[in-house]
GROMACS .gro file of C-alpha atoms in nm:
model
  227
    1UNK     CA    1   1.656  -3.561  -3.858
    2UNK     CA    2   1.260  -3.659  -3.905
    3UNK     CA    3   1.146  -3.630  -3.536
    4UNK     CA    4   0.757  -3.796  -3.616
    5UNK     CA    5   0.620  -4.148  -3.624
    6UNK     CA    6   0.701  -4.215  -3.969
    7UNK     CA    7   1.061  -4.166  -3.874
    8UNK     CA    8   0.992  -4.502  -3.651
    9UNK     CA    9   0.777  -4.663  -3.917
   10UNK     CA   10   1.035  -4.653  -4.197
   11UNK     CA   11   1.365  -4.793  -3.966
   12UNK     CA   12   1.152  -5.041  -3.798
   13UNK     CA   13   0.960  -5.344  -3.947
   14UNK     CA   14   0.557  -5.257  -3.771
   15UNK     CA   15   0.608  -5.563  -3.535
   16UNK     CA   16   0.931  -5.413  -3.363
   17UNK     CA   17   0.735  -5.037  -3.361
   18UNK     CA   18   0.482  -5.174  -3.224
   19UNK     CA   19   0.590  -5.356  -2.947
   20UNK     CA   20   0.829  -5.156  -2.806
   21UNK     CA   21   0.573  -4.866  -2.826
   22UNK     CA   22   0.363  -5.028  -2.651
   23UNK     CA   23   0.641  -5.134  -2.406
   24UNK     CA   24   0.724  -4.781  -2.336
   25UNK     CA   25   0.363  -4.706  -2.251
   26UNK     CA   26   0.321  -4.924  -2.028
   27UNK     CA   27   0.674  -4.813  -1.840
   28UNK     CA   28   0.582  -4.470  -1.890
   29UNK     CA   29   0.226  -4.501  -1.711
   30UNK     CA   30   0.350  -4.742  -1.434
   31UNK     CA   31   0.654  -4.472  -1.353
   32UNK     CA   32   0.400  -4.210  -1.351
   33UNK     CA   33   0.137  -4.374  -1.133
   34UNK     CA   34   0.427  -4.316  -0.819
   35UNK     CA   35   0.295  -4.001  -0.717
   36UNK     CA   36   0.545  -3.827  -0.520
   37UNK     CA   37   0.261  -3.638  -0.298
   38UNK     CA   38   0.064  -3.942  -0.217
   39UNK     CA   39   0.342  -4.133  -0.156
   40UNK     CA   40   0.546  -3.897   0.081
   41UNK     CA   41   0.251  -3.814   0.312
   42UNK     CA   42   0.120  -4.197   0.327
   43UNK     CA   43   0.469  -4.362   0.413
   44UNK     CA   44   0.667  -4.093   0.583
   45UNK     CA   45   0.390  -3.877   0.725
   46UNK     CA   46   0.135  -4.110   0.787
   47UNK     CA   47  -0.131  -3.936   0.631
   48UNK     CA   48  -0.293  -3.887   0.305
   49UNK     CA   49  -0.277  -3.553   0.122
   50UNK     CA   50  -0.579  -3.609  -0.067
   51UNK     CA   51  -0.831  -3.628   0.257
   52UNK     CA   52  -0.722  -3.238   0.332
   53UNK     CA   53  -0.723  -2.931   0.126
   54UNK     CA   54  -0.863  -2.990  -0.247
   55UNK     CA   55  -0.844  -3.321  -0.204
   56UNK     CA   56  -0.580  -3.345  -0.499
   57UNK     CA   57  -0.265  -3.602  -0.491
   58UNK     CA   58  -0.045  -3.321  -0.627
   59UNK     CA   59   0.241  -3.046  -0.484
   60UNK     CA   60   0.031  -2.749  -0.489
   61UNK     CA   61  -0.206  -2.937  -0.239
   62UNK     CA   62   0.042  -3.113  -0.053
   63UNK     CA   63   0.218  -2.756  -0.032
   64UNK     CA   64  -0.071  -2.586   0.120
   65UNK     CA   65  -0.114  -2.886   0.378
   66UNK     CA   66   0.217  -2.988   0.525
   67UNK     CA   67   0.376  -2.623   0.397
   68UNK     CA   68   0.719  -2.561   0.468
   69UNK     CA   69   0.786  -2.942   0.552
   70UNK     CA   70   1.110  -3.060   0.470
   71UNK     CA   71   0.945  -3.364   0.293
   72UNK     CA   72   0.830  -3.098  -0.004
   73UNK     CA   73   1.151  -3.122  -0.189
   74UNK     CA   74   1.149  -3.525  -0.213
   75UNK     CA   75   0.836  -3.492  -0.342
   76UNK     CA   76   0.979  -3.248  -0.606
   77UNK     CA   77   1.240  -3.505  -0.665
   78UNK     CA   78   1.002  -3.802  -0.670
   79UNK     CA   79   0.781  -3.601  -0.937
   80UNK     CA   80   1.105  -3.470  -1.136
   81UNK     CA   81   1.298  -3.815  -1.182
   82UNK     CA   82   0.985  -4.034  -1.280
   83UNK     CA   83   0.932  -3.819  -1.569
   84UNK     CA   84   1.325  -3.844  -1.671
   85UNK     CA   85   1.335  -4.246  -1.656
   86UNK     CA   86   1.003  -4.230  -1.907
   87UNK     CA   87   1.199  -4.063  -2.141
   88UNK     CA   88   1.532  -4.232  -2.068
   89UNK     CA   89   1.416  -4.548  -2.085
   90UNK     CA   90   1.223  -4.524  -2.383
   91UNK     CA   91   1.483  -4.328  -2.566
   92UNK     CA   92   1.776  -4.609  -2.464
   93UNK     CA   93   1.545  -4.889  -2.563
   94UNK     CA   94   1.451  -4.751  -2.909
   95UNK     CA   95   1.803  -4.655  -2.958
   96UNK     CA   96   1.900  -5.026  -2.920
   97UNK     CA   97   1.734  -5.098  -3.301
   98UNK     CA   98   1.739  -4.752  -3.456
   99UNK     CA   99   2.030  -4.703  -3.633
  100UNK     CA  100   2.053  -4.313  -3.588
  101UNK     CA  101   1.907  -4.090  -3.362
  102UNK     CA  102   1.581  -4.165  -3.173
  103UNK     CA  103   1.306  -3.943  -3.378
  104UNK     CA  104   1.176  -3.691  -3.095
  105UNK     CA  105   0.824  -3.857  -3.143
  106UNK     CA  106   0.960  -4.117  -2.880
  107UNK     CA  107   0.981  -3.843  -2.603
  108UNK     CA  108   0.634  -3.716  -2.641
  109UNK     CA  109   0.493  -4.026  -2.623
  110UNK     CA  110   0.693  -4.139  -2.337
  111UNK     CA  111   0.614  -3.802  -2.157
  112UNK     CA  112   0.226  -3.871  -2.201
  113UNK     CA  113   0.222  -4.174  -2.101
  114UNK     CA  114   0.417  -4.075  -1.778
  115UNK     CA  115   0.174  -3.789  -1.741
  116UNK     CA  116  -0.130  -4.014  -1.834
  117UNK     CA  117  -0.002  -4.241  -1.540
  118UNK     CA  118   0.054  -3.974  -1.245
  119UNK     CA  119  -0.317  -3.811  -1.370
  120UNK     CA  120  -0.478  -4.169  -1.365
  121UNK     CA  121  -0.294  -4.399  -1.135
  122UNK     CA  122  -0.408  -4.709  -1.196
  123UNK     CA  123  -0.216  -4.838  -0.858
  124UNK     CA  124  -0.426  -4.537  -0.625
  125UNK     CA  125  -0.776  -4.608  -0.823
  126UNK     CA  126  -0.691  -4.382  -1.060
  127UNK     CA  127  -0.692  -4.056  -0.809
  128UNK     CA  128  -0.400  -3.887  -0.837
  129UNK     CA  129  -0.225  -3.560  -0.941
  130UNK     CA  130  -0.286  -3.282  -1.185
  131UNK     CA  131   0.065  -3.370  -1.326
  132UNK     CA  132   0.205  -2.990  -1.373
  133UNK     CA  133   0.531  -3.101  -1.219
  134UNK     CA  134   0.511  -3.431  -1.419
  135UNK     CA  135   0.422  -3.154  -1.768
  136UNK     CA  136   0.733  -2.920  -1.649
  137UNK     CA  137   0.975  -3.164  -1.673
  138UNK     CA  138   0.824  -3.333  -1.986
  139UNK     CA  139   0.822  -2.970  -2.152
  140UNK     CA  140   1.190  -2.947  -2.093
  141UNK     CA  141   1.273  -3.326  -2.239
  142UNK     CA  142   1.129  -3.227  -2.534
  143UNK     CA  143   1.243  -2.874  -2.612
  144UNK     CA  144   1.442  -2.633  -2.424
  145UNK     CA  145   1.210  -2.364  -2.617
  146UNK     CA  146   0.883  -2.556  -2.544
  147UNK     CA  147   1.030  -2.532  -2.151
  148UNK     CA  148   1.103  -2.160  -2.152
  149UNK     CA  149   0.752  -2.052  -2.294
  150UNK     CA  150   0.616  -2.323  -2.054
  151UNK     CA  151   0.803  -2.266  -1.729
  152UNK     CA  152   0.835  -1.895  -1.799
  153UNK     CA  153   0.451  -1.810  -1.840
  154UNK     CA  154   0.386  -2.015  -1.539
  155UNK     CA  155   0.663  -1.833  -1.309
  156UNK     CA  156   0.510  -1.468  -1.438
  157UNK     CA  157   0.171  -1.596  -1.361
  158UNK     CA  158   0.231  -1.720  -0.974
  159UNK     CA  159   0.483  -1.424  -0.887
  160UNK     CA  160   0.198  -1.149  -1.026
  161UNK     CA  161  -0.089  -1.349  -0.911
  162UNK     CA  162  -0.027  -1.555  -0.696
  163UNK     CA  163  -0.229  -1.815  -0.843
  164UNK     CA  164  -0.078  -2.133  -0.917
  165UNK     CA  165  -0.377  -2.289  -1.105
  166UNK     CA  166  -0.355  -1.994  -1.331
  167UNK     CA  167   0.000  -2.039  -1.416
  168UNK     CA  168  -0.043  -2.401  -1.459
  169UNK     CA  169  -0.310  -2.332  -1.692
  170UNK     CA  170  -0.084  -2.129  -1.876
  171UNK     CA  171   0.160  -2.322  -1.909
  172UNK     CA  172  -0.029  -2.633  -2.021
  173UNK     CA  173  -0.187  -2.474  -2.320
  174UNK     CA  174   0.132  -2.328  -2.396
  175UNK     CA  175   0.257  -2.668  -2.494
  176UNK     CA  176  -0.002  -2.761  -2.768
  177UNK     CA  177   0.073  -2.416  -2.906
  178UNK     CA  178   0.463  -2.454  -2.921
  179UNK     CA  179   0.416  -2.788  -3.034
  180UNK     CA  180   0.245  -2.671  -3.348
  181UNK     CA  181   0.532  -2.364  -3.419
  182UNK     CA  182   0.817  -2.570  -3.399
  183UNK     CA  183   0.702  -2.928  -3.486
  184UNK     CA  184   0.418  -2.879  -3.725
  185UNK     CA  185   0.407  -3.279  -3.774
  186UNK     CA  186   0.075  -3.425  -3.710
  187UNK     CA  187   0.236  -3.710  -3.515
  188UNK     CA  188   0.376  -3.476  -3.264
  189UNK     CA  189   0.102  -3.231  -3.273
  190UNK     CA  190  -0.150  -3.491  -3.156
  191UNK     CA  191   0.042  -3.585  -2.832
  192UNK     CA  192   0.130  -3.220  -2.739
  193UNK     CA  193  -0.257  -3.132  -2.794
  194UNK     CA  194  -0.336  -3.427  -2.545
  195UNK     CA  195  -0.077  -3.324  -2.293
  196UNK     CA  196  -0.206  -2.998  -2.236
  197UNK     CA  197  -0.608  -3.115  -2.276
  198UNK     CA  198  -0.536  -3.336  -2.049
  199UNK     CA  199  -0.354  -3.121  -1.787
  200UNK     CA  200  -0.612  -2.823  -1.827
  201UNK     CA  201  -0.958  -3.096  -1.805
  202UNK     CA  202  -0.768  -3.180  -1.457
  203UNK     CA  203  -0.765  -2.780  -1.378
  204UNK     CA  204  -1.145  -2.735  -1.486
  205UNK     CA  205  -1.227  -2.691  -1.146
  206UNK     CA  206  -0.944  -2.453  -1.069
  207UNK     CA  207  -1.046  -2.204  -1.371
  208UNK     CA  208  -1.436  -2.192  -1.252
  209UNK     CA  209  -1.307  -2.121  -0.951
  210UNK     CA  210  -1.090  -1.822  -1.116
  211UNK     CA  211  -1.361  -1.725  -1.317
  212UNK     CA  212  -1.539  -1.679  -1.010
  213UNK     CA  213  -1.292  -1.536  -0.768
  214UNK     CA  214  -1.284  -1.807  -0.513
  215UNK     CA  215  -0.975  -1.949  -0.597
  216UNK     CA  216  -0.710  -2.006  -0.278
  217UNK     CA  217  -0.378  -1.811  -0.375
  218UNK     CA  218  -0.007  -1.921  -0.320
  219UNK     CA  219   0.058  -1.932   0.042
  220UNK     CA  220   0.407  -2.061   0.191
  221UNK     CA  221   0.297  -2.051   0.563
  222UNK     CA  222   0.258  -2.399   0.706
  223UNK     CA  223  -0.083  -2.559   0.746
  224UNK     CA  224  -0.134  -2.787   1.006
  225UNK     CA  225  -0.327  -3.119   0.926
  226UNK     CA  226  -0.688  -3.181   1.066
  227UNK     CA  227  -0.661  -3.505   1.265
   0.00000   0.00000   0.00000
């Protein structure tokens, strides 16, 4: 099956491409601009994870802020299940005018646009999350191999280290890198070199800080809130 863009190009007249690409972005983005984090400790605990810790709208943070809070796991889910509508919906609605199989292509750009959406929420002025989660899920959408490299260097990094910025470094570049091995097609190459750009300009603060030896490591004891 051709997995790239021209895949698209050559079932679809450029008028049809083109629109629902561009409909799928714009899902994609809006999906990812709910950020699980932000939204969890605005509406059920009142507070804003970004005005404590790193300031970030992501788990890690949210983690060392409210740690151990029961609410961590929605925001999990929150994170998890935005990601898997991108691609589902995008995926369904192509597959409503392609007369085979949706070319892979589809998911990558879905999964960007999803990431591009939780990084850059247009709906929180454009502050939100690093979008590892958001990148974890989207690795495993697109390739169950791409998702073991990813999710595997990232677990060996945060159980040996215990520093989470480290393993989601890791893992981001990971996926530009198993992109090119098992889809050398410039149309997927280009999206999995964003992704991981993308997620690893967001971390730019967390690798001076490694290069210096000031970043925080992985704690799981709870951290109370300053007022």
């Amino acid at each position: 099956m051709e997995n790239g863009l021209s895949a698209l190009l050559g079932a679809l007249s450029p008028g049809t491409a083109a629109g629902l690409l561009i409909l799928t972005a714009l899902l994609s983005y809006l999906l990812g601009c709910c950020n699980g984090a932000i939204l969890v400790s605005r509406l059920l605990l009142g507070d804003d994870v970004r005005e404590h810790g790193s300031g970030n709208g992501g788990l890690t943070n949210f983690q060392r802020t409210y740690g151990g809070s029961r609410f961590t796991l929605l925001v999990i889910g929150v994170d998890v299940v935005k990601m898997l509508l991108s691609v589902w919906i995008s995926r369904g609605l192509f597959a409503l005018v392609l007369p085979d199989a949706v070319p892979l292509f589809v998911t990558y750009w879905a999964g960007c646009f999803c990431i591009l959406g939780h990084v850059f929420p247009c709906t929180l002025r454009f502050h939100g999350g690093k979008g590892i989660l958001c990148g974890g899920v989207f690795t495993l959408m697109v390739d169950w191999r791409v998702g073991l490299v990813a999710w595997g260097l990232f677990l060996l990094a945060v159980v040996i280290t215990r520093w989470v910025s480290l393993g989601s470094v890791l893992a981001a570049s990971s996926v530009a890198v198993t992109t090119i091995l098992f889809y050398p097609l410039p149309s997927l190459i280009l999206p999995g070199v964003m992704a991981a750009v993308l997620l690893d300009w967001k971390h730019r603060g967390n690798i001076q800080r490694l290069i210096h030896g000031e970043e925080p490591k992985l704690s799981l004891r709870r951290k109370k809130a300053e007022p």
